[in-house]
């Protein structure tokens, strides 16, 4: 008997949000034909196969409209799965290599600069090169249009507001982590207040744009270990805790 998944279960298994799947259904990108007796979407194995292709092609930088055309074009069902898996693997390896190279460069440069009180220009040029590679990694998640929109939003908010948000994040993450480590129920009012502020700060980034939000969540989910290690970002467990607190509200 073929397997089927309700939308909530599929989201838990994939890390995608219900809102994302609703959006992809609305734009005709992923429309499960089956429904439960109560009207809930029901996904089968063919839907999961198509879902992977959508996620992989999005990570490779294609916009949703192009993905839909590619998957539906000529009745072929889109690219061969083995080929797409290979491209996806190569893409992830490039991301890991870029982040690993930057980490190694910083790990070597930090103690040298502390000891010498400065860095030779040749070392800084090499660091700029590594940062540029990571910027290319970021561009794998955000389109040129999205990056332009982010730049415009940053300009509208102003540097003082941006610095204020950047300064607040570490404190907020620490407060939420303390509640989680203490075993506080995510439905507790204290945690819900923190989760609400968390979502407000994310809103300041993506401005309610579902594409920007999805790109941000994908980048964080797929690079969570590196982000947590290098920038003090939240762990997947902490993000799940915030999601449960938000849902409880």
mmCIF file of C-alpha atoms in Angstrom:
data_model
loop_
_atom_site.group_PDB
_atom_site.id
_atom_site.type_symbol
_atom_site.label_atom_id
_atom_site.label_comp_id
_atom_site.label_asym_id
_atom_site.label_seq_id
_atom_site.Cartn_x
_atom_site.Cartn_y
_atom_site.Cartn_z
ATOM 1 C CA UNK A 1 0.000 0.000 0.000
ATOM 2 C CA UNK A 2 1.384 3.402 -0.971
ATOM 3 C CA UNK A 3 2.360 5.787 1.825
ATOM 4 C CA UNK A 4 0.527 9.055 2.365
ATOM 5 C CA UNK A 5 1.213 12.047 4.604
ATOM 6 C CA UNK A 6 -0.941 14.831 5.955
ATOM 7 C CA UNK A 7 0.473 18.324 5.629
ATOM 8 C CA UNK A 8 1.452 18.619 9.298
ATOM 9 C CA UNK A 9 3.343 15.334 9.236
ATOM 10 C CA UNK A 10 5.052 16.257 5.973
ATOM 11 C CA UNK A 11 6.185 19.551 7.477
ATOM 12 C CA UNK A 12 7.593 17.798 10.530
ATOM 13 C CA UNK A 13 9.455 15.299 8.349
ATOM 14 C CA UNK A 14 10.885 17.899 5.933
ATOM 15 C CA UNK A 15 11.340 21.041 8.031
ATOM 16 C CA UNK A 16 9.169 23.033 5.622
ATOM 17 C CA UNK A 17 6.362 25.210 6.958
ATOM 18 C CA UNK A 18 2.653 24.752 6.442
ATOM 19 C CA UNK A 19 2.562 28.255 4.984
ATOM 20 C CA UNK A 20 5.180 27.302 2.391
ATOM 21 C CA UNK A 21 3.234 24.235 1.245
ATOM 22 C CA UNK A 22 0.020 26.262 1.156
ATOM 23 C CA UNK A 23 1.776 28.868 -0.981
ATOM 24 C CA UNK A 24 3.146 26.247 -3.372
ATOM 25 C CA UNK A 25 -0.337 24.772 -3.654
ATOM 26 C CA UNK A 26 -1.809 28.223 -4.309
ATOM 27 C CA UNK A 27 0.640 28.965 -7.151
ATOM 28 C CA UNK A 28 0.134 25.491 -8.644
ATOM 29 C CA UNK A 29 3.627 24.231 -7.914
ATOM 30 C CA UNK A 30 2.624 21.333 -5.645
ATOM 31 C CA UNK A 31 -1.067 20.455 -5.581
ATOM 32 C CA UNK A 32 -1.818 17.131 -3.884
ATOM 33 C CA UNK A 33 -4.932 15.725 -5.567
ATOM 34 C CA UNK A 34 -6.098 13.777 -2.518
ATOM 35 C CA UNK A 35 -7.875 15.068 0.567
ATOM 36 C CA UNK A 36 -8.915 13.523 3.839
ATOM 37 C CA UNK A 37 -12.594 13.227 4.707
ATOM 38 C CA UNK A 38 -12.210 16.460 6.696
ATOM 39 C CA UNK A 39 -10.690 18.288 3.706
ATOM 40 C CA UNK A 40 -7.013 18.285 4.717
ATOM 41 C CA UNK A 41 -4.347 17.926 2.019
ATOM 42 C CA UNK A 42 -3.000 14.404 1.615
ATOM 43 C CA UNK A 43 0.401 13.907 -0.044
ATOM 44 C CA UNK A 44 1.501 10.653 -1.685
ATOM 45 C CA UNK A 45 4.886 9.338 -2.833
ATOM 46 C CA UNK A 46 4.663 11.126 -6.188
ATOM 47 C CA UNK A 47 4.047 14.400 -4.354
ATOM 48 C CA UNK A 48 7.112 13.778 -2.172
ATOM 49 C CA UNK A 49 9.209 13.092 -5.279
ATOM 50 C CA UNK A 50 8.041 16.377 -6.798
ATOM 51 C CA UNK A 51 8.573 18.154 -3.482
ATOM 52 C CA UNK A 52 12.220 17.103 -3.404
ATOM 53 C CA UNK A 53 12.703 18.375 -6.956
ATOM 54 C CA UNK A 54 11.195 21.733 -5.980
ATOM 55 C CA UNK A 55 13.421 22.049 -2.903
ATOM 56 C CA UNK A 56 16.555 21.012 -4.797
ATOM 57 C CA UNK A 57 15.901 23.353 -7.712
ATOM 58 C CA UNK A 58 15.174 26.213 -5.306
ATOM 59 C CA UNK A 59 18.513 25.604 -3.617
ATOM 60 C CA UNK A 60 20.194 25.667 -7.008
ATOM 61 C CA UNK A 61 18.859 29.206 -7.394
ATOM 62 C CA UNK A 62 15.827 28.823 -9.665
ATOM 63 C CA UNK A 63 12.730 30.966 -9.006
ATOM 64 C CA UNK A 64 9.425 29.200 -8.395
ATOM 65 C CA UNK A 65 7.975 30.162 -11.765
ATOM 66 C CA UNK A 66 10.919 28.617 -13.594
ATOM 67 C CA UNK A 67 10.744 25.500 -11.441
ATOM 68 C CA UNK A 68 7.087 25.015 -12.283
ATOM 69 C CA UNK A 69 7.775 25.384 -15.995
ATOM 70 C CA UNK A 70 10.703 22.971 -15.800
ATOM 71 C CA UNK A 71 8.826 20.294 -13.846
ATOM 72 C CA UNK A 72 5.732 20.473 -16.030
ATOM 73 C CA UNK A 73 7.398 21.074 -19.377
ATOM 74 C CA UNK A 74 6.818 18.558 -22.136
ATOM 75 C CA UNK A 75 5.074 16.110 -19.840
ATOM 76 C CA UNK A 76 8.447 14.673 -18.829
ATOM 77 C CA UNK A 77 7.990 15.374 -15.123
ATOM 78 C CA UNK A 78 11.163 17.424 -14.922
ATOM 79 C CA UNK A 79 14.823 16.456 -14.612
ATOM 80 C CA UNK A 80 15.920 12.917 -13.877
ATOM 81 C CA UNK A 81 16.132 12.344 -10.130
ATOM 82 C CA UNK A 82 19.668 10.900 -10.239
ATOM 83 C CA UNK A 83 20.929 13.901 -12.203
ATOM 84 C CA UNK A 84 19.234 16.326 -9.850
ATOM 85 C CA UNK A 85 20.634 14.531 -6.805
ATOM 86 C CA UNK A 86 24.122 14.817 -8.284
ATOM 87 C CA UNK A 87 23.734 18.537 -8.918
ATOM 88 C CA UNK A 88 22.337 19.036 -5.424
ATOM 89 C CA UNK A 89 25.267 17.146 -3.885
ATOM 90 C CA UNK A 90 27.799 19.182 -5.842
ATOM 91 C CA UNK A 91 26.063 22.389 -4.756
ATOM 92 C CA UNK A 92 26.169 21.406 -1.059
ATOM 93 C CA UNK A 93 29.842 20.427 -1.341
ATOM 94 C CA UNK A 94 30.630 23.854 -2.802
ATOM 95 C CA UNK A 95 28.829 25.491 0.126
ATOM 96 C CA UNK A 96 30.731 23.417 2.671
ATOM 97 C CA UNK A 97 34.052 24.123 0.956
ATOM 98 C CA UNK A 98 33.378 27.877 0.968
ATOM 99 C CA UNK A 99 32.445 27.955 4.655
ATOM 100 C CA UNK A 100 35.301 25.621 5.600
ATOM 101 C CA UNK A 101 37.831 27.761 3.773
ATOM 102 C CA UNK A 102 36.619 30.923 5.489
ATOM 103 C CA UNK A 103 36.686 29.236 8.890
ATOM 104 C CA UNK A 104 40.265 28.016 8.373
ATOM 105 C CA UNK A 105 41.397 31.450 7.219
ATOM 106 C CA UNK A 106 39.841 33.188 10.230
ATOM 107 C CA UNK A 107 41.167 30.550 12.658
ATOM 108 C CA UNK A 108 44.690 31.204 11.400
ATOM 109 C CA UNK A 109 44.364 34.978 11.172
ATOM 110 C CA UNK A 110 42.786 35.783 14.558
ATOM 111 C CA UNK A 111 45.733 34.715 16.793
ATOM 112 C CA UNK A 112 48.255 36.229 14.362
ATOM 113 C CA UNK A 113 46.497 39.620 14.416
ATOM 114 C CA UNK A 114 46.192 39.541 18.195
ATOM 115 C CA UNK A 115 49.907 38.830 18.529
ATOM 116 C CA UNK A 116 51.076 41.361 15.951
ATOM 117 C CA UNK A 117 48.475 44.083 16.519
ATOM 118 C CA UNK A 118 47.529 44.078 12.854
ATOM 119 C CA UNK A 119 47.309 42.023 9.690
ATOM 120 C CA UNK A 120 49.421 42.222 6.520
ATOM 121 C CA UNK A 121 47.472 43.438 3.510
ATOM 122 C CA UNK A 122 48.126 40.147 1.705
ATOM 123 C CA UNK A 123 46.318 38.264 4.480
ATOM 124 C CA UNK A 124 43.401 40.671 4.346
ATOM 125 C CA UNK A 125 43.178 40.255 0.589
ATOM 126 C CA UNK A 126 43.008 36.492 1.056
ATOM 127 C CA UNK A 127 40.293 36.953 3.685
ATOM 128 C CA UNK A 128 38.296 39.148 1.311
ATOM 129 C CA UNK A 129 38.524 36.373 -1.266
ATOM 130 C CA UNK A 130 37.168 33.836 1.240
ATOM 131 C CA UNK A 131 34.347 36.168 2.272
ATOM 132 C CA UNK A 132 33.455 36.637 -1.390
ATOM 133 C CA UNK A 133 33.115 32.885 -1.761
ATOM 134 C CA UNK A 134 30.727 32.784 1.186
ATOM 135 C CA UNK A 135 28.825 35.669 -0.382
ATOM 136 C CA UNK A 136 28.439 33.441 -3.413
ATOM 137 C CA UNK A 137 27.031 30.793 -1.076
ATOM 138 C CA UNK A 138 24.482 33.311 0.210
ATOM 139 C CA UNK A 139 23.509 34.065 -3.369
ATOM 140 C CA UNK A 140 22.582 30.411 -3.763
ATOM 141 C CA UNK A 141 19.719 31.074 -1.347
ATOM 142 C CA UNK A 142 18.699 34.620 -2.303
ATOM 143 C CA UNK A 143 18.003 35.859 -5.813
ATOM 144 C CA UNK A 144 19.358 39.163 -7.076
ATOM 145 C CA UNK A 145 15.875 40.660 -6.660
ATOM 146 C CA UNK A 146 15.689 39.469 -3.061
ATOM 147 C CA UNK A 147 19.147 40.844 -2.234
ATOM 148 C CA UNK A 148 18.159 44.165 -3.774
ATOM 149 C CA UNK A 149 14.971 44.205 -1.684
ATOM 150 C CA UNK A 150 17.002 43.487 1.454
ATOM 151 C CA UNK A 151 19.391 46.328 0.632
ATOM 152 C CA UNK A 152 16.460 48.718 0.146
ATOM 153 C CA UNK A 153 14.889 47.639 3.440
ATOM 154 C CA UNK A 154 18.207 48.143 5.219
ATOM 155 C CA UNK A 155 18.452 51.634 3.781
ATOM 156 C CA UNK A 156 14.894 52.477 4.879
ATOM 157 C CA UNK A 157 15.466 51.190 8.409
ATOM 158 C CA UNK A 158 18.783 53.002 8.803
ATOM 159 C CA UNK A 159 22.058 51.803 10.255
ATOM 160 C CA UNK A 160 21.102 52.673 13.848
ATOM 161 C CA UNK A 161 18.045 50.427 13.686
ATOM 162 C CA UNK A 162 20.048 47.640 12.052
ATOM 163 C CA UNK A 163 22.729 47.812 14.742
ATOM 164 C CA UNK A 164 20.014 47.752 17.404
ATOM 165 C CA UNK A 165 18.522 44.555 15.960
ATOM 166 C CA UNK A 166 21.945 42.953 15.596
ATOM 167 C CA UNK A 167 22.733 43.783 19.223
ATOM 168 C CA UNK A 168 19.400 42.429 20.470
ATOM 169 C CA UNK A 169 19.645 39.025 18.782
ATOM 170 C CA UNK A 170 22.384 37.496 21.010
ATOM 171 C CA UNK A 171 20.566 38.596 24.169
ATOM 172 C CA UNK A 172 17.248 37.244 22.922
ATOM 173 C CA UNK A 173 18.800 33.925 21.879
ATOM 174 C CA UNK A 174 20.420 33.612 25.307
ATOM 175 C CA UNK A 175 17.124 34.295 27.112
ATOM 176 C CA UNK A 176 15.220 31.751 25.037
ATOM 177 C CA UNK A 177 17.996 29.181 25.473
ATOM 178 C CA UNK A 178 17.900 29.699 29.250
ATOM 179 C CA UNK A 179 14.151 28.980 29.304
ATOM 180 C CA UNK A 180 14.591 25.890 27.138
ATOM 181 C CA UNK A 181 17.478 24.599 29.253
ATOM 182 C CA UNK A 182 15.405 25.166 32.381
ATOM 183 C CA UNK A 183 12.653 22.977 30.927
ATOM 184 C CA UNK A 184 10.100 25.793 30.706
ATOM 185 C CA UNK A 185 6.999 24.789 28.757
ATOM 186 C CA UNK A 186 7.057 26.646 25.395
ATOM 187 C CA UNK A 187 3.409 27.578 26.066
ATOM 188 C CA UNK A 188 4.470 29.508 29.178
ATOM 189 C CA UNK A 189 3.618 33.242 28.813
ATOM 190 C CA UNK A 190 7.260 34.222 29.379
ATOM 191 C CA UNK A 191 8.399 32.082 26.491
ATOM 192 C CA UNK A 192 5.542 33.225 24.251
ATOM 193 C CA UNK A 193 6.578 36.859 24.788
ATOM 194 C CA UNK A 194 10.157 36.009 23.824
ATOM 195 C CA UNK A 195 8.949 34.031 20.800
ATOM 196 C CA UNK A 196 6.784 36.955 19.693
ATOM 197 C CA UNK A 197 9.792 39.266 19.788
ATOM 198 C CA UNK A 198 11.815 36.633 17.918
ATOM 199 C CA UNK A 199 9.247 36.629 15.122
ATOM 200 C CA UNK A 200 9.188 40.447 15.085
ATOM 201 C CA UNK A 201 12.935 40.545 14.487
ATOM 202 C CA UNK A 202 12.597 38.001 11.671
ATOM 203 C CA UNK A 203 9.785 40.101 10.223
ATOM 204 C CA UNK A 204 12.157 43.080 10.190
ATOM 205 C CA UNK A 205 14.431 41.001 7.951
ATOM 206 C CA UNK A 206 11.998 39.499 5.462
ATOM 207 C CA UNK A 207 9.236 42.114 5.660
ATOM 208 C CA UNK A 208 6.520 39.478 5.356
ATOM 209 C CA UNK A 209 7.746 38.370 1.925
ATOM 210 C CA UNK A 210 7.170 34.578 1.808
ATOM 211 C CA UNK A 211 10.020 34.070 -0.667
ATOM 212 C CA UNK A 212 12.527 35.914 1.499
ATOM 213 C CA UNK A 213 11.278 34.125 4.595
ATOM 214 C CA UNK A 214 11.617 30.710 2.954
ATOM 215 C CA UNK A 215 15.103 31.534 1.673
ATOM 216 C CA UNK A 216 16.179 32.683 5.138
ATOM 217 C CA UNK A 217 14.792 29.538 6.782
ATOM 218 C CA UNK A 218 16.430 27.271 4.190
ATOM 219 C CA UNK A 219 19.806 28.938 4.603
ATOM 220 C CA UNK A 220 19.599 28.675 8.398
ATOM 221 C CA UNK A 221 18.378 25.071 8.387
ATOM 222 C CA UNK A 222 21.025 23.858 5.938
ATOM 223 C CA UNK A 223 23.901 25.695 7.611
ATOM 224 C CA UNK A 224 22.752 25.657 11.251
ATOM 225 C CA UNK A 225 25.919 24.061 12.643
ATOM 226 C CA UNK A 226 28.218 26.559 10.917
ATOM 227 C CA UNK A 227 26.011 29.532 11.867
ATOM 228 C CA UNK A 228 25.847 28.443 15.509
ATOM 229 C CA UNK A 229 29.595 27.815 15.687
ATOM 230 C CA UNK A 230 30.828 30.900 13.865
ATOM 231 C CA UNK A 231 28.163 33.506 14.659
ATOM 232 C CA UNK A 232 26.412 32.238 17.793
ATOM 233 C CA UNK A 233 23.193 31.594 15.915
ATOM 234 C CA UNK A 234 20.355 29.470 17.286
ATOM 235 C CA UNK A 235 20.460 25.684 17.164
ATOM 236 C CA UNK A 236 17.726 23.682 15.389
ATOM 237 C CA UNK A 237 16.434 22.641 18.829
ATOM 238 C CA UNK A 238 16.095 26.285 19.875
ATOM 239 C CA UNK A 239 14.280 27.191 16.678
ATOM 240 C CA UNK A 240 11.876 24.289 17.194
ATOM 241 C CA UNK A 241 11.268 25.526 20.752
ATOM 242 C CA UNK A 242 10.378 28.986 19.431
ATOM 243 C CA UNK A 243 8.078 27.463 16.804
ATOM 244 C CA UNK A 244 6.211 25.532 19.489
ATOM 245 C CA UNK A 245 5.907 28.670 21.607
ATOM 246 C CA UNK A 246 4.572 30.607 18.612
ATOM 247 C CA UNK A 247 2.056 27.865 17.829
ATOM 248 C CA UNK A 248 0.913 27.855 21.476
ATOM 249 C CA UNK A 249 0.115 31.545 21.227
#
